[in-house]
Every structure is written in structure tokens, then in C-alpha cells.
Short mmCIF file of C-alpha atoms in Angstrom, two decimals:
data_model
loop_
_atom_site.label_atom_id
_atom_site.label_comp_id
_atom_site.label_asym_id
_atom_site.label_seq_id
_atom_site.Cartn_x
_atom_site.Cartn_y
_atom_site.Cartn_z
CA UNK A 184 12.56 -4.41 -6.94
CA UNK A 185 15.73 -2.63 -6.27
CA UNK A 186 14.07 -0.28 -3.15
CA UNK A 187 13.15 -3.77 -1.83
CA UNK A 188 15.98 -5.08 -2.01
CA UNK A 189 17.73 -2.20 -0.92
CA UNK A 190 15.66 -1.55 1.97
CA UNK A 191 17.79 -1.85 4.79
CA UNK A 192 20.31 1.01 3.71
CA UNK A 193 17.09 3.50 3.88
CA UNK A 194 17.37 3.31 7.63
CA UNK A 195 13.71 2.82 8.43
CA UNK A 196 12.30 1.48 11.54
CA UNK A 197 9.13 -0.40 12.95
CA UNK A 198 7.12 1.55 15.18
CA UNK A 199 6.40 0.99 18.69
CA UNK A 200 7.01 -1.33 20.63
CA UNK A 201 9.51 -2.38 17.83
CA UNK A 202 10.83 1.16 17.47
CA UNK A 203 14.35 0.34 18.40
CA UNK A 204 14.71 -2.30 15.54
CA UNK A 205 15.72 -1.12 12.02
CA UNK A 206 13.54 -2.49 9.14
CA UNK A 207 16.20 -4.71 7.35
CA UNK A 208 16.12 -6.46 4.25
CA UNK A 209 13.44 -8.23 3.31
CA UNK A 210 13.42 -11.79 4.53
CA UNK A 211 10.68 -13.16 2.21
CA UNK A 212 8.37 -10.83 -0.48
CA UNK A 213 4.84 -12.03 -1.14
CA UNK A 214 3.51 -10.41 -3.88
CA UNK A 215 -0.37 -10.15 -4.79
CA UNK A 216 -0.31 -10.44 -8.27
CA UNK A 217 -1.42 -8.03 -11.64
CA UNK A 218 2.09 -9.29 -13.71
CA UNK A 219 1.05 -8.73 -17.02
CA UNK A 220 -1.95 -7.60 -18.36
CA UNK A 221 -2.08 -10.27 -20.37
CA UNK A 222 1.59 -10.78 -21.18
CA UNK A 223 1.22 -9.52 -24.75
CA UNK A 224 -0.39 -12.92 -26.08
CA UNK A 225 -2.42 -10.73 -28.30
CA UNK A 226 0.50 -9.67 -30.79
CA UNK A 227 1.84 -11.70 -33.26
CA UNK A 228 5.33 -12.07 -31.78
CA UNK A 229 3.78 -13.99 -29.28
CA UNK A 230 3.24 -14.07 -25.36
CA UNK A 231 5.85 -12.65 -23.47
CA UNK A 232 8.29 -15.46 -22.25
CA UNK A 233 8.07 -16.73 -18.18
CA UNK A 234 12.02 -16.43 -18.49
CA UNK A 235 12.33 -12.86 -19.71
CA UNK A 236 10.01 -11.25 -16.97
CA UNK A 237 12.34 -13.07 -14.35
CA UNK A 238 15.62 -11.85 -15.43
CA UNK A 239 14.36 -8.64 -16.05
CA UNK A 240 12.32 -7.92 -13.29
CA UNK A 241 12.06 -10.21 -10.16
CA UNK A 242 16.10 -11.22 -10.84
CA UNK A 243 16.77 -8.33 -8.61
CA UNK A 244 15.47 -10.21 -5.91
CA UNK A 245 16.38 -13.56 -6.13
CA UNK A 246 19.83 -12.77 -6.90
CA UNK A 247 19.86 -10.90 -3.32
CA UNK A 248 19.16 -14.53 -1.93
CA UNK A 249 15.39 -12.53 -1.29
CA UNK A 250 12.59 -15.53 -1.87
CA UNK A 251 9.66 -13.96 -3.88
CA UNK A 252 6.23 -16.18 -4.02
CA UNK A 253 3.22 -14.78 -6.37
CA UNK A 254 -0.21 -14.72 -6.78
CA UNK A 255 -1.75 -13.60 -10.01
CA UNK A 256 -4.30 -10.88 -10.59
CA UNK A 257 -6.65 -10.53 -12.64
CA UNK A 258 -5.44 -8.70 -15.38
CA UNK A 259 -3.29 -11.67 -16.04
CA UNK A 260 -5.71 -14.24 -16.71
CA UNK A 261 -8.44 -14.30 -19.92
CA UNK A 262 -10.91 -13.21 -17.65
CA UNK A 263 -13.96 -14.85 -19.92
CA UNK A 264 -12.82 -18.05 -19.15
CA UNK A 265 -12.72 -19.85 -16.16
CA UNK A 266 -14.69 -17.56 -14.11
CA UNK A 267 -18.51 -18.06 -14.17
CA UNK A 268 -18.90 -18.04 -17.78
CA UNK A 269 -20.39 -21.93 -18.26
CA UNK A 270 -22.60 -20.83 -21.09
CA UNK A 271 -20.85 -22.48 -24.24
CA UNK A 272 -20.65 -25.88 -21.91
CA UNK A 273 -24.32 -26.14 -21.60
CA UNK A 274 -24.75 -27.97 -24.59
CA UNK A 275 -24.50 -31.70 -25.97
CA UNK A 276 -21.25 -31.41 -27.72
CA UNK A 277 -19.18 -28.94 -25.44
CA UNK A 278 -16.32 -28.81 -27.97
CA UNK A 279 -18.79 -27.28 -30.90
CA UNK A 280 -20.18 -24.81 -28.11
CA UNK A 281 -16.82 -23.18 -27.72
CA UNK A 282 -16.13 -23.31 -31.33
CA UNK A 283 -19.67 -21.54 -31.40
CA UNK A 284 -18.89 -18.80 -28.87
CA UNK A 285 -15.38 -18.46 -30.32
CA UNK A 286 -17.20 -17.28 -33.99
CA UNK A 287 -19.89 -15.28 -32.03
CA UNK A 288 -17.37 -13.17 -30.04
CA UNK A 289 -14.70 -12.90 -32.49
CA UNK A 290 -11.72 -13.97 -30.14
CA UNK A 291 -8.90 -16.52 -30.24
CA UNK A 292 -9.45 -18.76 -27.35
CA UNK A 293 -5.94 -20.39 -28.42
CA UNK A 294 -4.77 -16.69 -27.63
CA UNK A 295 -6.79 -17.09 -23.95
CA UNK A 296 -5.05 -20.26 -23.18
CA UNK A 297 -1.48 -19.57 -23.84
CA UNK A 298 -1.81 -16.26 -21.58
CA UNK A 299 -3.06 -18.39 -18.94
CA UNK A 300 -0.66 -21.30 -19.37
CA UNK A 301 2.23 -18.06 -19.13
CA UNK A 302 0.45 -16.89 -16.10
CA UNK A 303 0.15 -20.29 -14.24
CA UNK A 304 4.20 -20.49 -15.34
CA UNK A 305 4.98 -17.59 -14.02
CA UNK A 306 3.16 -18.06 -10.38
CA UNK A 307 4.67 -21.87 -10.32
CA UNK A 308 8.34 -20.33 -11.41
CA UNK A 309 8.13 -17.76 -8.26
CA UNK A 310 7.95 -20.64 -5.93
CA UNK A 311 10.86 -23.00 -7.69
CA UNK A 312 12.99 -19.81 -7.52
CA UNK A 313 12.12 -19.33 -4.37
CA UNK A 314 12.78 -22.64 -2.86
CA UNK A 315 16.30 -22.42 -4.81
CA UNK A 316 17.09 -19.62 -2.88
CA UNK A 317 16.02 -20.17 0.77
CA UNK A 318 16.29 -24.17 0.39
CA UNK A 319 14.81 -25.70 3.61
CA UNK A 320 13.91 -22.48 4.89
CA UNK A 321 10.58 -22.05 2.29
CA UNK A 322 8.87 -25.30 1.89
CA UNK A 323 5.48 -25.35 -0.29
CA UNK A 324 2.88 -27.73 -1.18
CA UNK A 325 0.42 -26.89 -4.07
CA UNK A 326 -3.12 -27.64 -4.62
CA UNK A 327 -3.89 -28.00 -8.29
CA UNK A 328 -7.29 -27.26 -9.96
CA UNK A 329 -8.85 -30.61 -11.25
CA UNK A 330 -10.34 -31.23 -14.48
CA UNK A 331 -11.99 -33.42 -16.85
CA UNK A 332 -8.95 -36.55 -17.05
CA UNK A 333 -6.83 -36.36 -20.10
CA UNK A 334 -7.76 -32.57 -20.47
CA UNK A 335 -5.21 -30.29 -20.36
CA UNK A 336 -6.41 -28.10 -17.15
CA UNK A 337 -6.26 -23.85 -16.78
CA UNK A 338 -6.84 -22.75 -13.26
CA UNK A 339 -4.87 -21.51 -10.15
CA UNK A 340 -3.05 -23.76 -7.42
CA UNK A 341 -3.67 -22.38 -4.17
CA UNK A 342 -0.85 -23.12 -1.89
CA UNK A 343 0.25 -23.60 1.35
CA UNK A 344 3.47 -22.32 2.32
CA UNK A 345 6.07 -22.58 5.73
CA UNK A 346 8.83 -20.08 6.05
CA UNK A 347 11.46 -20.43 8.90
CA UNK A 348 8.45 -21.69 11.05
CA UNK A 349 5.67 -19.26 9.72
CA UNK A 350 3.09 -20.91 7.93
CA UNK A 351 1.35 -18.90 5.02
CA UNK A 352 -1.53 -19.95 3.16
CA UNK A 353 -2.06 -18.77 -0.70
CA UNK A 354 -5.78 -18.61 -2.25
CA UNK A 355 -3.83 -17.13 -5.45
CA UNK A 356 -5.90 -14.73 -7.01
CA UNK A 357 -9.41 -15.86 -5.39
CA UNK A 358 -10.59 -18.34 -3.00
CA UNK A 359 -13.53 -18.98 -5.89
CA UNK A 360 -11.43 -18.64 -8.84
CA UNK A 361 -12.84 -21.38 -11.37
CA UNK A 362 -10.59 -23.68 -13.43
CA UNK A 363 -11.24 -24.44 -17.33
CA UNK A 364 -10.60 -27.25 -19.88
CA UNK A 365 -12.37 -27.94 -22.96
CA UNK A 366 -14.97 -29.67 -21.81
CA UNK A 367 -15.88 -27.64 -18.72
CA UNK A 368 -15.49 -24.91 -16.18
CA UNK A 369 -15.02 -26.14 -12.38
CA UNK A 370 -15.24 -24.80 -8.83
CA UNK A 371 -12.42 -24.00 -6.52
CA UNK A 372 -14.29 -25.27 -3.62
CA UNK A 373 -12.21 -28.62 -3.81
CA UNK A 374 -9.04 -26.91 -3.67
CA UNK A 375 -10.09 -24.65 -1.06
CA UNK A 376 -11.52 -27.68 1.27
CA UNK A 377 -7.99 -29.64 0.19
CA UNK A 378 -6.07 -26.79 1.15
CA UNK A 379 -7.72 -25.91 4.53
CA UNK A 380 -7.37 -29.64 5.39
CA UNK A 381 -3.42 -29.33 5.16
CA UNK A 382 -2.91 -26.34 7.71
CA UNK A 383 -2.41 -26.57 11.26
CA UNK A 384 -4.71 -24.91 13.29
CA UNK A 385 -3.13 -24.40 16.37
CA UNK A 386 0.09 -21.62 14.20
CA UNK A 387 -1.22 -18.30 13.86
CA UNK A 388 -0.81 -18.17 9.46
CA UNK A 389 -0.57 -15.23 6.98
CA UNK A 390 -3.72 -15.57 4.13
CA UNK A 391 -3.18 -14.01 1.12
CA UNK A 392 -5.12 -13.25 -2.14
CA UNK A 393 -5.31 -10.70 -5.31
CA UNK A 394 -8.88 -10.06 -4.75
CA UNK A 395 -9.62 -8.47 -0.93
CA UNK A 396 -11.97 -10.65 0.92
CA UNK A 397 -15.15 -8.20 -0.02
CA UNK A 398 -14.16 -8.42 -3.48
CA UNK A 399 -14.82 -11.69 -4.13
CA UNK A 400 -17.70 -12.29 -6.08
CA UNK A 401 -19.31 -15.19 -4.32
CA UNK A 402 -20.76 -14.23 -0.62
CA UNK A 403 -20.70 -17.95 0.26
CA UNK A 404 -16.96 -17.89 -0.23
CA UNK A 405 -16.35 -14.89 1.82
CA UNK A 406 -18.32 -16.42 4.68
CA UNK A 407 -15.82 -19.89 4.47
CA UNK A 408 -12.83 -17.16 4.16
CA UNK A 409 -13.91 -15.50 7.59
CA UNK A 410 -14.44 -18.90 9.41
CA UNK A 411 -11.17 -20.36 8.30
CA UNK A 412 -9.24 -17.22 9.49
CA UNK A 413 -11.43 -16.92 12.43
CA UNK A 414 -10.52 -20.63 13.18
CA UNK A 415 -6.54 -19.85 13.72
CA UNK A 416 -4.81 -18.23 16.98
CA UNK A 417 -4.44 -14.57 16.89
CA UNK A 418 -2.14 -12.83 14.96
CA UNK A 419 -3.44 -14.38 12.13
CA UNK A 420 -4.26 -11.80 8.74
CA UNK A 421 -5.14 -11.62 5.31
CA UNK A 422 -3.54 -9.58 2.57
CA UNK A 423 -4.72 -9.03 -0.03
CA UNK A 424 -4.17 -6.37 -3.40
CA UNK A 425 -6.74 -5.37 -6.77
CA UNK A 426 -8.31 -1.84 -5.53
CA UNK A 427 -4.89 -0.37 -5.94
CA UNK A 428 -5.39 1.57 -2.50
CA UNK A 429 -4.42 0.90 0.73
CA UNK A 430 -6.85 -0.18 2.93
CA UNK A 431 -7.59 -2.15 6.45
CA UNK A 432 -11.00 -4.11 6.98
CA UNK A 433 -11.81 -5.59 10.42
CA UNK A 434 -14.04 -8.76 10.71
CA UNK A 435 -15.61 -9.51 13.44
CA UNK A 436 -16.60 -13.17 15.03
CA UNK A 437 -19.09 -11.85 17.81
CA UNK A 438 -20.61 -15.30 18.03
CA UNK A 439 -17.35 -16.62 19.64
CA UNK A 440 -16.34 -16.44 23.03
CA UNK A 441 -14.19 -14.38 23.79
CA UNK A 442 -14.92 -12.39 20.27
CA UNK A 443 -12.31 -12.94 17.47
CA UNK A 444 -11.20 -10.85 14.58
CA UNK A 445 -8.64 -10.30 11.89
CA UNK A 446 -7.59 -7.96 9.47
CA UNK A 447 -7.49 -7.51 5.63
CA UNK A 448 -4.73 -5.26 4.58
CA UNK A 449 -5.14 -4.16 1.13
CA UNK A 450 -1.43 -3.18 0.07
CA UNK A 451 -0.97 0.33 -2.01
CA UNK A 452 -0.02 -0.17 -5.14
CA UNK A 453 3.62 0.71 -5.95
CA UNK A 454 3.56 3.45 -8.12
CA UNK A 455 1.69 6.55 -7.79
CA UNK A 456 -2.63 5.88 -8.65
CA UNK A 457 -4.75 8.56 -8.71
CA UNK A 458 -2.80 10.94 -6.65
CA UNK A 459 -1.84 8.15 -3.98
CA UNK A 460 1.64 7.77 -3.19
CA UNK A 461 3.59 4.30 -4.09
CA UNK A 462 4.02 1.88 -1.22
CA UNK A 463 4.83 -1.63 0.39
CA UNK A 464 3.73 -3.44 3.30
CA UNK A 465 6.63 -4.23 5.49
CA UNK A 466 5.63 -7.09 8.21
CA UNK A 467 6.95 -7.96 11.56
CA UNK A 468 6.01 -11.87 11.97
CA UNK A 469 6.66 -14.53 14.71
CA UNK A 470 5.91 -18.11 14.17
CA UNK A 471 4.27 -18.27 17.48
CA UNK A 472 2.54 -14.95 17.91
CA UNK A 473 2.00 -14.68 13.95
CA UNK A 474 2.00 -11.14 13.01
CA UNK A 475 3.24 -8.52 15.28
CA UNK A 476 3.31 -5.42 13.02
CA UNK A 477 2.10 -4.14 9.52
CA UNK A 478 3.94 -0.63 8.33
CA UNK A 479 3.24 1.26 5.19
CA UNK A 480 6.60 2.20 3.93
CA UNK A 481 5.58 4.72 0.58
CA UNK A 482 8.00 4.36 -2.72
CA UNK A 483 9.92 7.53 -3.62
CA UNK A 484 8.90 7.99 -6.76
CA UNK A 485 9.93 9.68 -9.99
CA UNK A 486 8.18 12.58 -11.60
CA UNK A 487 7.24 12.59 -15.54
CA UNK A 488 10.06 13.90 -17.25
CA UNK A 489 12.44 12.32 -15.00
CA UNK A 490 15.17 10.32 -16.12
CA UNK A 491 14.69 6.58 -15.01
CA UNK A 492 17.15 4.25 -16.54
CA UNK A 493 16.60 1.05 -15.43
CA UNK A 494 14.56 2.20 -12.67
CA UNK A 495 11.89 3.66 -14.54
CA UNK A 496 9.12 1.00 -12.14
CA UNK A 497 9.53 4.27 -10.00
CA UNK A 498 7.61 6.40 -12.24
CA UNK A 499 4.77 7.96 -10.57
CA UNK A 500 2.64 7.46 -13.80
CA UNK A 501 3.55 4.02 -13.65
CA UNK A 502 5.32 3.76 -17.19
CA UNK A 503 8.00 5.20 -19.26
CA UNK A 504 9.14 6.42 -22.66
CA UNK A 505 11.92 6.29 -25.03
CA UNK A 506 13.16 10.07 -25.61
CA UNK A 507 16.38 11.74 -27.24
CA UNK A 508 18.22 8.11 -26.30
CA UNK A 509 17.08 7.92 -22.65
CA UNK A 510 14.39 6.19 -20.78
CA UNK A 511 12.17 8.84 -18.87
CA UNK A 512 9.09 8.86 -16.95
CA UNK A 513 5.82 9.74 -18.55
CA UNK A 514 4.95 10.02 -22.05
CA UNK A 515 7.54 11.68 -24.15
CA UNK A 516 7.46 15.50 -24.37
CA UNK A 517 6.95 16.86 -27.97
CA UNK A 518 10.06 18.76 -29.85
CA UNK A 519 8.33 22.74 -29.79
CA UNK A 520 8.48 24.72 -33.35
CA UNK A 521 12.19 25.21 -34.96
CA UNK A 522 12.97 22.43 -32.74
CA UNK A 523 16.00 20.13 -34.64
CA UNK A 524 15.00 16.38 -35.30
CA UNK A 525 15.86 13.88 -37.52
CA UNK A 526 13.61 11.72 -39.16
CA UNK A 527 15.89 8.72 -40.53
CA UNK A 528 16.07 8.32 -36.32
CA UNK A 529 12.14 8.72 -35.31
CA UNK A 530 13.00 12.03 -33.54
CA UNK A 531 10.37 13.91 -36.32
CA UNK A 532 7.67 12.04 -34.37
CA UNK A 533 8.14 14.22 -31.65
CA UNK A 534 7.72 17.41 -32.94
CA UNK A 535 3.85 19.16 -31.69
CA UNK A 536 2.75 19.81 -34.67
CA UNK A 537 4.82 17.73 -37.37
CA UNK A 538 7.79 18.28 -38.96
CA UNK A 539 8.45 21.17 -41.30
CA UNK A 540 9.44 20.34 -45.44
CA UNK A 541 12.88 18.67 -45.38
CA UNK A 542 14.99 18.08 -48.35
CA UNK A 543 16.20 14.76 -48.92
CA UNK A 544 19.36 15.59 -49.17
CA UNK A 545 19.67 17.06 -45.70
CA UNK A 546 20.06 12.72 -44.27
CA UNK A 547 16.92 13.59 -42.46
CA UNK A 548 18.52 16.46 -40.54
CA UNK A 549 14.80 18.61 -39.99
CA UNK A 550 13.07 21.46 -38.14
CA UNK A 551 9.57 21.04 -36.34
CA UNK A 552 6.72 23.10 -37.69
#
């Protein structure tokens, strides 16, 4: 969050024919969702709060006066719910079904719910935030999943957005991603149709989604993806996140006249995967001529070992550990033999291959083995 925000002090610039205009600070950040993984519901202290992973994390931003909308991913949603799994519904009584697939598969669908009550908070939050901060400048309208009436409903909102003339349209984490309540699982082709309904056709418009368009599981809904996008002006472009590597698919309309196309940019994720290097998209857009430029701008990252602070999202490995009082990147090295520790602080813990025999009267002052 802070390179975003700090972007325009890193002197970058747009490429050609742009190539005389410094990359500034970011004017809006859409972000493609994978919070969580689950926000912790599975512990006993509970799921992580909506209001903690904003001031920690996406704070940054807002307080810069940067608008940040989200999708979710789907390592933040109780993936056996809500997305093809009808099973325990097919039955007379729905309600004893679930309780019956509960007891078979030993899980806490309580536990399922409240992660994806945090996770429907958390996307809804990013665009109340936002709004807050740009004011008429980000307007939104959601699209909520429907349900059974008086059931309390778990799904995505798709939304459609329009930023200082640019319209945007969310699918949220997938264009088929089904909705829940107890006495059912439902399809997203309602809020798909409602949300395609709302945009005008004639602005070029930003699409974006967790899942790239050729990772969505239904081809049906990947077809009514490529016809909507196909239907708006050029300069119109999906983005889209999941694979964790950067990549750019081309579709093809060769049935129109003259032929059409768009791209799906599948953003890098933004710390280091596999070898790959950390990275954002930055993107040069027009409300007329939609978008003019996408640039890969990669993350400089910290190595394991490295001190991070409160920076430590820059970690190559992608997390951090506590070690001798400090925050570093990378799992924490162990203390080598003779090594001092103390075990009254946790620092034994460290040592390779334990700690050696300690008297007690040494306050936990030790040696490693």
C-alpha cells in the first residue's frame, strides 16, 4: 500500500506515446481480490474484524484521499458453499439436508457463513470508503444476489461503477459466482443480466473480476462475458487476478464487421511467486477513448532475512516473522550451537537443535545445543 501510494516520487513514466508524462499517484486502485484466506473464522478468537484489516492495511490509501474498490477471491469465501454444490438442497426438508452434510463432513457451516458475511463486509466497506473519499467523483450502484425472502442471503454484488466519467463494471469474484441461504443455492445469471442492463453502451468501460475470463468454470458464462465486452466501443478491457502471474489474453469477435477484440490482463501478484517478481498494473484511461495504456510496474521487494517493519507486504516470500524483537522477512533463522537465548522470552525456540540444560536459577538466561 505504501509503494502505491507513494508512486509518484519513484519517477516512473508511461511509455510511448505517453512517454513524456510521469506516472503520478494513483487516481483510483481496483483491486482483484484474495483478502484473507478465510479471515481466521476457523480459530476460536473469532473472524478477523472488517475494521482491523482497514486500518491496518488499506488505511494507507484512503488516508492519501486514494479511492480503493475490491473484489474478493476465492480464498476468501467457504468455497463449498455457494458454488455448484446443490447436493444437501435436493431433498424434502432442505434445512435437515444441511444439518446432514454438516455431520457427514465434519465442518461448522456457522464457521462458513460468518467468513462470508466478513468477506461481503469487507468488499461493501471498500466502496463506502471509497465514495467518502472521492465524493461525487466515484459513484456506484450494486447488484445484490437474491434469495429465498426472509432468508438471510450469502453471495457477491456485482457492481457498476463511474469514476470522473469512466465507467467500470465489477463481476466481483466471478460472473457465475452462486449465492447461498438455507434453503438454496442460486445463479448469478440475474445479477449479471441486471447489471449489463444498467451500463451504457455507447462509453468504452473497464471489466473486472478475480477469476480471468478462461477461468471461469461455466463456458456459457464466458461466451456472455465476450459478447458483453465485445458489445462496448474500443478501448474497452477486462482485468482480472487468481493465477498469480501476469498474463494478456486476446479475444477475438471475427463474426463482426470490422472484427473486434479486447484484452484480459491478468495482474502479477504483488509479492514475489515462484520466482516471478512483485508487480501492479498502472492504467492510462480516458472516458472517451477508454483505456489508452496498461504498464507493468514490478514491486521492489525484500529478501528473507530482511528487516521489514511495517513494510514487511514487501517480502518476496510473501510473509514475515517475529525475530530477536524485529519483524523480518521469511521464516525466522534458527540461533546456531552456543548461541545465547532465553527461554522465559521464547528466544530457546530458535535454537537448531534445542536448547542446552539450563539451571533455573540462571532467569532463563541459556545456550543452544
Amino acid at each position: 500500500m505504501k509503494f502505491l501510494r507513494d508512486l509518484a516520487v519513484r519517477n516512473y513514466k508511461w511509455d510511448a506515446p505517453y512517454a513524456t508524462s510521469p506516472i503520478g499517484t494513483p487516481e483510483l486502485v481496483l483491486h482483484g481480490g484474495d483478502l484473507s484466506h478465510t479471515w481466521g473464522c476457523e480459530n476460536h478468537d473469532g473472524c478477523r474484524n472488517v475494521g482491523d484489516e482497514m486500518n491496518e492495511v488499506w488505511d494507507i490509501l484512503y488516508d492519501a484521499r486514494i479511492p480503493m474498490v475490491s473484489s474478493f477471491g476465492n480464498h476468501d469465501w467457504a468455497t463449498a458453499i455457494g458454488t455448484g454444490n446443490e447436493d444437501m438442497w435436493n431433498s424434502a426438508n432442505p434445512r435437515e439436508a444441511r444439518d446432514e452434510w454438516i455431520e457427514a463432513n465434519l465442518v461448522s457451516f456457522r464457521t462458513y457463513d460468518q467468513n462470508n458475511r466478513v468477506t461481503m463486509d469487507f468488499v461493501d466497506a471498500s466502496y463506502v470508503k471509497s465514495h467518502r473519499v472521492a465524493g461525487s467523483n466515484l459513484v456506484y450502484e450494486p447488484f445484490r444476489p437474491k434469495g429465498t425472502p426472509g432468508q438471510t442471503v450469502y453471495g457477491q454484488s456485482m457492481y457498476k461503477i463511474t469514476f470522473r466519467g469512466i465507467q467500470i463494471a465489477s463481476f466481483n469474484c466471478a460472473a457465475n459466482w452462486e449465492s447461498y441461504d438455507d434453503r438454496g443455492v442460486y445463479s448469478a445469471e440475474d445479477q449479471l443480466s441486471r447489471l449489463s442492463s444498467s451500463l451504457d453502451k455507447n462509453k468504452p468501460t473497464i471489466f473486472f473480476s478475480h477469476y480471468p475470463i478462461d477461468q471461469v468454470s461455466d463456458g456459457t458464462v464466458q461466451d456472455k462475458m465476450k459478447d458483453l465486452i465485445w458489445s462496448f466501443p474500443d478501448g474497452s478491457h477486462h482485468f482480472s487476478g487468481h493465477t498469480h502471474v501476469q498474463t494478456k489474453r486476446t479475444y477475438y469477435d471475427t463474426s463482426s464487421n470490422p472484427p473486434k477484440s479486447f484484452s484480459d490482463f491478468t495482474a502479477p501478484y504483488p509479492h514475489e511467486w515462484r520466482g516471478r517478481d512483485p508487480g501492479v498494473y498502472a492504467v492510462l484511461a480516458s472516458p472517451t477513448q477508454g483505456i489508452l495504456q496498461v504498464k507493468t510496474i514490478n514491486i521492489p521487494g525484500l529478501s528473507t532475512g530482511d528487516a521489514c517493519g511495517e513494510d514487511c507486504g514487501r517480502c518476496h516470500e510473501g510473509f514475515s516473522s517475529r525475530y530477536q524483537g524485529n519483524r523480518i522477512c521469511g521464516r525466522v533463522p534458527c540461533r546456531g550451537s552456543g548461541a545465547k537465548c532465553n527461554s522465559v522470552f521464547g528466544q530457546c525456540n530458535e535454537c537448531c537443535n534445542g536448547k542446552a540444560p539450563c539451571a533455573w536459577y540462571r532467569f532463563g538466561f541459556c545456550r543452544c545445543r
